């Protein structure tokens, strides 16, 4: 067969074009991420030219929109941690027990039904969770706790726990399922019951994977916006009392973004300072979470 | 089938034992008496049923949904294979060491105390004594006594396997099942485990499944040859390896088959 050199040329050009386009797509998201980080850093830098970093971390009041301005991020951090902590308190035990059931007890058929249903929970728009917290869970809680205000940390915290439940149960279940059968056999051969195998062998062996699922879930909770903006209130409040209204970092960003704040003012720059804090927190947690997950995989590779 | 094994007490008595995986008849009419404080080896080509048989002694086949069995395995007057007998009770009396070493990803000491702890032993001094005694019995104490708190996964393969033996011994079982315990180990680690097996039979009744004929000859008192789910010959090891009664056994041992 005679090789037609011009068709070879054309094929080469095609291949190279396709490769260039694909590379462009891949690099696009990298550039966008870099751009976001760049804008965040620039505006944050501008912010700290006007507000001292010491005040930012030590002041106990957050009132950038008032005439008497205070720039202490502590109340926002506090609100964020409070709602996230409540979410974790709800989701961690429930998530672990769910994953123990799915990994150790459920028959393959039950697992095939329940796992996708749990994952649908993760697909519900968070604005729906927000109204669910505000209009259903809060009134319900008020029947038990009559002093509970309409906006509080408790109700969105609980609902956020339900929201992050699929993250914990799904990732923990992966980790537990990956524990080698030989370890279960060893435990059974030593006279363990199924419960003992689950709690004394499988959970400890999957520990780093479970921890990773917690961290990734907290990271999701910290970044969650709509739910807390709707149901937790708009009051920067330095408190760890779940019965009070709190403002999270994300809620503040929503509040300023929706207002008529002028570009270039200090109020405008606060968004970026708070955004950077949020970004660093979730970014750090994600890195730790993924590292733990990877380490877990290496142990049983 | 010749059974000239009159010496010693019977520990486990297998009677008319049959087993199936689905339709596959894995064990056919097995009858054998396993003697107390002896090492009994099970040999035979892959798929002959020797692993299925050894796993019947501690009910590990219960986890296989398609597994069915008939017949009896008598131990201290009870039928171990009876479905009304709690498998957890059986496994407390009959310990097992697996083909591939499978220590828990915990410390060396925690591996040994796992069994006693789930049995409710809490006292620190008692647990420490169990750790030392079990590791000594498994000929591992001198190698690990200074690093009992370090991870079991930091040990070599042979050490890990001896740790698994120590872990089984910590339960003070009557019977020890060894399912090809040396198949993943190098020759030096293998010879250490073999020495250990010979020492352990003073206290325990030992059953060992092995693919290694020399190993069966070296460590066992009695040998059972299985083929296609049938017990072809069961006799004293010296007899099996020097003057087997069955032609099939001789063919397998001399390497003409399998």
XYZ file of C-alpha atoms in Angstrom:
559
model
C 0.000 0.000 0.000
C 1.260 3.438 -0.883
C 1.166 5.960 1.904
C -0.343 9.211 0.773
C 1.813 11.835 2.430
C -0.721 14.659 2.141
C -3.399 12.672 4.015
C -0.863 11.976 6.734
C -0.205 15.708 6.945
C -3.894 16.503 7.259
C -4.348 13.897 9.962
C -1.460 15.363 11.924
C -2.903 18.845 11.732
C -6.281 17.541 12.912
C -4.710 15.701 15.840
C -2.746 18.767 16.886
C -5.793 21.018 16.638
C -7.863 18.695 18.792
C -5.086 18.459 21.330
C -4.771 22.238 21.464
C -8.512 22.683 21.983
C -8.599 20.106 24.756
C -5.595 21.719 26.423
C -7.359 25.075 26.183
C -10.407 23.674 27.983
C -8.272 22.211 30.717
C -6.236 25.351 31.235
C -9.357 27.546 31.204
C -10.556 26.426 34.631
C -7.042 26.800 36.003
C -6.947 30.378 34.736
C -10.384 31.148 36.143
C -9.361 29.800 39.550
C -6.150 31.778 39.433
C -8.153 34.874 38.431
C -10.534 34.465 41.345
C -7.660 34.053 43.765
C -5.997 37.073 42.215
C -9.046 39.341 42.596
C -9.647 38.074 46.139
C -6.047 38.715 47.119
C -5.954 42.173 45.536
C -9.153 43.441 47.166
C -8.215 41.834 50.484
C -4.873 43.604 50.327
C -6.705 46.894 49.643
C -8.954 46.176 52.629
C -6.043 45.652 54.972
C -4.519 48.962 53.869
C -7.459 50.638 55.604
C -8.159 48.224 58.442
C -5.433 46.801 60.635
C -5.115 43.040 60.544
C -4.943 43.056 64.341
C -8.326 44.759 64.600
C -9.720 42.296 62.078
C -8.838 39.336 64.253
C -9.244 40.799 67.751
C -12.205 43.195 67.619
C -15.371 41.580 68.919
C -17.808 43.592 66.834
C -18.623 43.456 63.138
C -20.444 46.603 62.016
C -18.979 47.688 58.648
C -22.342 48.958 57.427
C -22.937 51.241 60.439
C -21.592 54.739 60.915
C -19.637 53.483 63.923
C -17.590 50.906 61.999
C -15.997 47.874 63.633
C -14.169 45.220 61.637
C -13.804 42.243 63.981
C -14.453 39.024 62.109
C -14.894 37.038 65.316
C -18.735 37.249 65.372
C -18.951 35.967 61.794
C -16.446 33.173 62.444
C -18.383 32.335 65.562
C -21.688 32.153 63.667
C -20.133 29.987 60.989
C -18.560 27.601 63.468
C -21.702 27.420 65.556
C -23.993 26.387 62.690
C -21.348 24.031 61.275
C -20.721 22.437 64.657
C -24.431 21.816 65.184
C -24.571 20.301 61.704
C -21.679 17.982 62.505
C -23.167 16.965 65.858
C -26.299 15.920 63.983
C -24.632 14.381 60.939
C -21.593 12.584 62.412
C -23.300 9.920 64.542
C -26.170 9.514 62.103
C -23.770 9.309 59.166
C -21.512 6.727 60.829
C -24.422 4.545 61.846
C -25.887 4.798 58.347
C -22.610 3.795 56.770
C -22.128 0.914 59.220
C -25.546 -0.327 58.255
C -24.927 0.047 54.538
C -21.437 -1.425 54.610
C -21.847 -4.242 57.142
C -25.497 -5.136 57.549
C -27.490 -4.238 54.453
C -27.922 -6.857 51.758
C -26.608 -5.783 48.345
C -30.170 -5.177 47.228
C -31.016 -2.861 50.119
C -27.757 -0.988 49.579
C -28.581 -0.512 45.915
C -31.866 1.141 46.913
C -30.814 3.221 49.927
C -27.514 4.647 48.670
C -28.990 6.526 45.690
C -31.845 7.852 47.845
C -29.311 9.260 50.310
C -27.396 10.831 47.464
C -30.562 12.546 46.227
C -30.517 14.430 49.558
C -27.314 16.057 48.331
C -29.077 17.227 45.181
C -31.868 19.194 46.888
C -31.326 22.943 46.261
C -30.099 24.545 49.464
C -32.699 27.330 49.258
C -35.305 24.629 49.873
C -33.410 23.493 52.961
C -33.395 27.130 54.076
C -37.156 27.509 53.916
C -37.570 24.051 55.407
C -35.516 25.231 58.394
C -37.272 28.609 58.698
C -40.880 27.559 58.130
C -40.967 23.970 59.393
C -38.121 23.104 61.766
C -38.045 26.405 63.652
C -41.800 26.395 64.487
C -41.437 22.750 65.482
C -38.526 23.568 67.795
C -40.454 26.528 69.213
C -43.090 24.113 70.503
C -40.381 22.488 72.651
C -38.329 25.625 73.281
C -40.812 28.506 73.517
C -38.040 31.119 73.909
C -36.460 30.251 70.569
C -36.434 33.293 68.256
C -37.581 32.969 64.656
C -34.005 33.321 63.457
C -31.564 31.123 65.347
C -28.475 28.958 64.846
C -30.060 25.741 66.030
C -32.642 25.167 63.325
C -30.444 25.785 60.262
C -27.663 23.843 62.024
C -29.881 20.783 62.331
C -31.122 21.084 58.752
C -27.546 21.575 57.539
C -26.720 18.346 59.375
C -29.326 16.576 57.257
C -27.867 18.262 54.203
C -24.284 17.050 54.836
C -25.436 13.597 55.963
C -25.009 12.091 52.474
C -21.425 13.359 52.274
C -20.524 11.665 55.547
C -22.451 8.466 55.016
C -21.349 8.028 51.428
C -17.642 8.716 51.987
C -17.561 6.751 55.264
C -19.300 3.850 53.622
C -16.680 3.842 50.872
C -13.989 3.772 53.551
C -15.646 0.965 55.512
C -16.401 -1.078 52.435
C -12.735 -0.843 51.465
C -11.602 -2.487 54.729
C -10.271 -5.862 53.581
C -12.492 -8.867 54.174
C -9.485 -10.648 55.697
C -9.659 -8.334 58.737
C -13.322 -9.161 59.250
C -12.499 -12.868 58.939
C -9.740 -12.499 61.517
C -12.152 -10.853 63.937
C -14.879 -13.422 63.360
C -12.377 -16.251 63.853
C -11.592 -14.735 67.266
C -15.217 -15.087 68.305
C -16.491 -11.594 67.503
C -20.127 -10.846 66.903
C -21.122 -8.788 63.901
C -21.533 -5.709 66.105
C -18.026 -6.166 67.504
C -16.589 -6.615 64.035
C -18.285 -3.390 62.907
C -17.293 -1.219 65.848
C -13.958 -2.697 66.945
C -12.437 -3.591 63.606
C -14.164 -1.918 60.662
C -14.623 1.582 62.122
C -11.078 1.812 63.592
C -9.607 0.451 60.361
C -11.548 2.995 58.304
C -10.762 5.779 60.771
C -8.838 8.112 58.484
C -11.448 7.731 55.748
C -14.209 8.538 58.233
C -12.295 11.553 59.527
C -11.843 12.729 55.948
C -15.591 12.494 55.402
C -16.145 14.675 58.505
C -13.671 17.274 57.318
C -15.089 17.447 53.808
C -18.586 17.715 55.297
C -17.538 20.557 57.643
C -15.955 22.301 54.708
C -19.256 22.053 52.869
C -21.110 23.348 55.931
C -18.796 26.325 56.337
C -19.292 27.327 52.735
C -23.050 26.821 52.795
C -24.847 30.115 52.146
C -28.538 30.054 51.329
C -29.600 27.886 54.232
C -28.051 30.076 56.932
C -28.856 33.332 55.142
C -32.528 32.404 55.231
C -32.888 30.786 58.631
C -30.052 31.923 60.927
C -30.670 35.658 60.807
C -28.559 38.714 59.972
C -27.186 39.668 63.372
C -23.409 39.496 63.817
C -23.406 38.036 67.260
C -20.412 36.833 69.236
C -22.094 33.896 70.922
C -21.969 30.147 71.154
C -25.589 29.940 72.200
C -27.512 28.027 69.517
C -30.747 29.691 70.657
C -29.639 33.095 69.353
C -29.683 34.621 65.919
C -26.238 34.599 64.285
C -24.660 35.818 61.070
C -22.211 33.601 59.210
C -19.463 34.766 56.880
C -21.484 33.655 53.889
C -24.606 35.474 55.080
C -22.638 38.686 55.404
C -21.367 38.396 51.838
C -24.942 37.886 50.614
C -26.178 40.866 52.615
C -23.567 43.242 51.216
C -23.826 41.891 47.687
C -27.580 42.406 47.661
C -27.339 45.915 49.108
C -26.454 49.082 47.226
C -22.811 49.150 48.271
C -20.607 51.181 45.972
C -17.572 49.659 44.324
C -14.324 50.697 45.943
C -15.777 51.637 49.327
C -14.597 49.934 52.493
C -17.945 48.123 52.789
C -17.354 46.678 49.338
C -13.855 45.542 50.242
C -15.085 43.737 53.353
C -16.747 41.169 51.085
C -13.373 40.197 49.741
C -11.697 40.090 53.123
C -14.439 37.826 54.453
C -14.382 35.845 51.204
C -10.658 35.250 51.571
C -11.135 33.981 55.109
C -13.839 31.632 53.880
C -11.727 30.475 50.974
C -8.682 29.784 53.151
C -10.781 27.830 55.641
C -12.524 25.585 53.130
C -9.387 25.241 51.008
C -7.373 24.137 54.040
C -10.030 21.703 55.168
C -10.365 20.232 51.682
C -6.632 19.660 51.445
C -6.556 17.922 54.829
C -9.623 15.861 53.905
C -8.227 14.704 50.587
C -4.838 13.920 52.142
C -6.519 11.709 54.752
C -8.550 9.951 52.111
C -5.464 9.310 50.052
C -3.555 7.993 53.034
C -6.409 5.648 53.770
C -6.290 4.285 50.236
C -2.534 3.773 50.471
C -2.830 1.669 53.609
C -5.009 -0.854 51.847
C -3.603 -0.527 48.334
C -9.851 -46.649 53.743
C -7.391 -47.556 56.438
C -7.626 -45.889 59.802
C -4.907 -47.162 62.072
C -5.001 -44.118 64.270
C -5.706 -45.653 67.606
C -3.156 -43.749 69.598
C -4.452 -40.856 71.685
C -7.856 -39.381 72.466
C -10.223 -38.183 69.800
C -10.641 -34.394 69.768
C -12.859 -33.894 66.750
C -14.992 -36.579 65.207
C -16.244 -35.993 61.670
C -19.194 -38.205 60.784
C -20.778 -38.663 57.361
C -20.002 -35.094 56.527
C -21.159 -33.642 53.197
C -20.956 -30.073 51.960
C -22.214 -28.224 48.910
C -21.758 -24.838 47.308
C -25.016 -24.480 45.418
C -25.077 -27.657 43.342
C -21.367 -28.341 43.658
C -20.699 -31.278 45.978
C -17.540 -30.058 47.719
C -17.169 -32.694 50.460
C -18.431 -36.248 50.103
C -19.111 -38.503 53.070
C -16.115 -37.537 55.141
C -15.464 -39.666 58.235
C -12.389 -38.984 60.288
C -11.226 -38.822 63.880
C -8.803 -36.043 64.690
C -6.549 -36.856 67.596
C -5.903 -34.619 70.504
C -2.496 -32.906 70.767
C -1.472 -34.061 67.333
C -0.822 -32.174 64.146
C -3.128 -33.345 61.389
C -2.247 -32.223 57.877
C -4.690 -32.037 54.992
C -3.178 -32.344 51.577
C -4.563 -32.593 48.085
C -4.701 -30.645 44.842
C -6.445 -27.261 44.633
C -10.209 -27.560 44.791
C -10.109 -30.916 46.596
C -12.094 -29.554 49.544
C -9.384 -29.363 52.185
C -9.952 -25.666 52.884
C -13.722 -26.167 52.913
C -13.249 -28.942 55.464
C -10.967 -26.945 57.766
C -13.376 -23.997 57.664
C -16.181 -26.307 58.836
C -14.436 -26.729 62.181
C -14.952 -23.069 63.097
C -18.036 -22.349 61.027
C -16.354 -19.863 58.712
C -18.420 -21.271 55.865
C -21.488 -19.700 57.496
C -20.616 -16.497 55.639
C -21.022 -18.138 52.249
C -24.719 -17.858 51.334
C -24.726 -20.844 48.975
C -23.064 -23.193 51.478
C -24.996 -26.224 52.782
C -23.875 -29.164 54.894
C -25.075 -32.474 56.339
C -23.489 -34.793 58.869
C -21.784 -34.112 62.169
C -18.583 -32.717 63.584
C -18.454 -33.787 67.216
C -16.405 -31.837 69.729
C -16.725 -32.512 73.447
C -20.039 -34.235 72.774
C -21.537 -31.342 70.807
C -22.112 -31.168 67.091
C -20.193 -28.063 65.965
C -22.023 -27.981 62.672
C -25.453 -27.857 64.332
C -27.158 -24.640 63.329
C -28.472 -24.201 66.867
C -24.914 -23.968 68.166
C -23.715 -20.366 68.253
C -20.798 -20.000 65.816
C -19.276 -17.380 68.135
C -18.968 -20.054 70.855
C -17.381 -22.437 68.386
C -14.806 -19.868 67.281
C -13.802 -19.158 70.874
C -12.795 -22.821 71.248
C -11.431 -23.285 67.740
C -8.934 -20.631 66.661
C -7.838 -20.013 63.108
C -4.867 -18.578 61.257
C -5.375 -17.637 57.628
C -3.428 -18.041 54.435
C -2.441 -14.410 54.206
C -1.316 -12.727 57.401
C -4.066 -10.347 58.472
C -3.081 -8.377 61.573
C -5.399 -5.542 62.528
C -4.013 -2.062 61.771
C -3.449 -1.596 65.510
C -0.469 -1.962 67.818
C 1.158 -5.352 68.374
C -0.227 -5.520 71.913
C -3.721 -4.499 70.797
C -3.723 -7.270 68.207
C -3.027 -9.863 70.890
C -5.522 -8.462 73.391
C -8.329 -8.067 70.852
C -9.849 -11.467 71.649
C -9.514 -11.347 75.451
C -10.932 -7.809 75.465
C -14.084 -8.759 73.581
C -14.404 -11.638 76.049
C -14.534 -8.999 78.795
C -10.984 -9.053 80.217
C -10.308 -5.469 81.362
C -7.615 -5.744 84.016
C -4.394 -4.187 82.742
C -2.055 -6.609 84.516
C -4.008 -9.597 83.230
C -3.902 -8.262 79.651
C -0.160 -7.582 79.897
C 0.364 -11.157 81.066
C -1.693 -12.467 78.144
C 0.356 -10.411 75.682
C 3.640 -11.760 77.006
C 2.470 -15.360 77.280
C 0.865 -15.432 73.835
C 3.824 -13.804 72.127
C 6.216 -16.186 73.902
C 4.127 -19.146 72.801
C 4.208 -17.825 69.251
C 8.030 -17.429 69.458
C 7.737 -13.730 68.784
C 8.285 -12.196 72.220
C 12.039 -11.628 71.961
C 11.657 -9.856 68.631
C 8.890 -7.467 69.634
C 9.051 -7.046 73.429
C 10.542 -3.538 73.093
C 7.969 -2.279 70.605
C 4.646 -3.650 71.743
C 3.052 -0.264 71.117
C 4.175 0.039 67.502
C 1.935 -0.879 64.619
C 1.576 -4.529 63.713
C 1.897 -3.498 60.076
C 5.530 -2.500 60.707
C 6.490 -6.172 61.218
C 7.786 -8.453 58.471
C 5.428 -10.943 56.814
C 6.678 -13.879 58.886
C 6.460 -11.869 62.101
C 2.954 -10.772 61.187
C 1.914 -14.378 60.684
C 3.369 -15.365 64.072
C 1.496 -12.382 65.537
C -1.690 -13.809 64.037
C -0.872 -17.119 65.720
C -0.269 -15.283 69.008
C -3.581 -13.489 68.577
C -5.342 -16.831 68.143
C -3.490 -18.342 71.129
C -4.543 -15.442 73.368
C -8.063 -16.873 73.249
C -6.715 -20.120 74.743
C -8.497 -22.266 72.175
C -8.515 -26.062 72.266
C -7.998 -26.425 68.561
C -5.923 -24.345 66.156
C -6.741 -24.337 62.464
C -3.969 -23.270 60.091
C -5.089 -22.664 56.528
C -1.893 -22.687 54.438
C -0.161 -20.502 57.024
C 3.161 -20.331 55.177
C 2.047 -19.875 51.602
C 2.889 -16.155 51.606
C 6.185 -16.512 53.489
C 9.841 -17.004 52.593
C 11.670 -20.248 53.534
C 13.244 -18.849 56.708
C 9.950 -17.513 58.035
C 8.338 -20.822 57.018
C 10.822 -22.899 59.004
C 10.216 -20.713 62.066
C 6.470 -21.299 61.826
C 7.032 -25.037 61.356
C 9.171 -25.215 64.506
C 6.439 -23.332 66.290
C 3.728 -25.733 65.124
C 5.681 -28.685 66.531
C 6.014 -26.918 69.902
C 2.368 -25.902 70.003
C 0.948 -29.405 69.694
C 1.854 -30.035 73.337
C -0.980 -27.720 74.276
C -3.259 -27.649 71.265
C -4.789 -29.906 68.671
C -3.636 -28.555 65.331
C -5.078 -28.947 61.854
C -3.060 -27.628 58.966
C -3.949 -27.311 55.311
C -0.876 -27.218 53.131
C 0.138 -27.409 49.499
C 3.663 -28.174 50.494
C 4.130 -31.924 50.833
C 7.487 -31.593 52.592
C 5.822 -29.331 55.105
C 3.148 -31.920 55.822
C 5.861 -34.558 56.217
C 7.908 -32.342 58.531
C 5.264 -31.068 60.932
C 2.348 -33.479 61.021
C 1.656 -36.692 62.899
C -1.287 -37.647 60.736
C -2.070 -36.815 57.156
C -5.324 -36.832 55.243
C -5.285 -36.902 51.462
C -8.382 -35.439 49.827
C -9.247 -35.563 46.186
C -12.378 -34.171 44.511
C -14.156 -33.850 47.835
C -13.416 -37.379 49.002
C -11.137 -38.480 51.792
C -8.929 -40.889 49.881
C -6.564 -41.844 52.652
C -6.022 -40.845 56.263
C -3.204 -42.330 58.241
C -0.016 -41.686 60.153
C 2.163 -39.284 58.230
C 5.124 -41.670 58.063
C 2.878 -44.334 56.576
C 1.296 -41.959 54.025
C 4.680 -40.773 52.836
C 6.492 -44.126 52.831
C 3.883 -46.782 52.110
C 0.510 -45.320 51.155
C -2.271 -47.867 50.868
C -3.920 -46.154 47.926
C -2.423 -45.815 44.474
C -3.986 -42.303 44.143
C -2.204 -41.099 47.273
C 1.107 -42.427 46.040
C 0.621 -40.731 42.674
C -0.071 -37.390 44.326
C 2.799 -37.610 46.792
C 5.342 -38.666 44.214
C 4.212 -35.826 41.971
C 2.673 -37.838 39.181
C -0.600 -36.009 39.729
C -1.719 -32.667 41.041
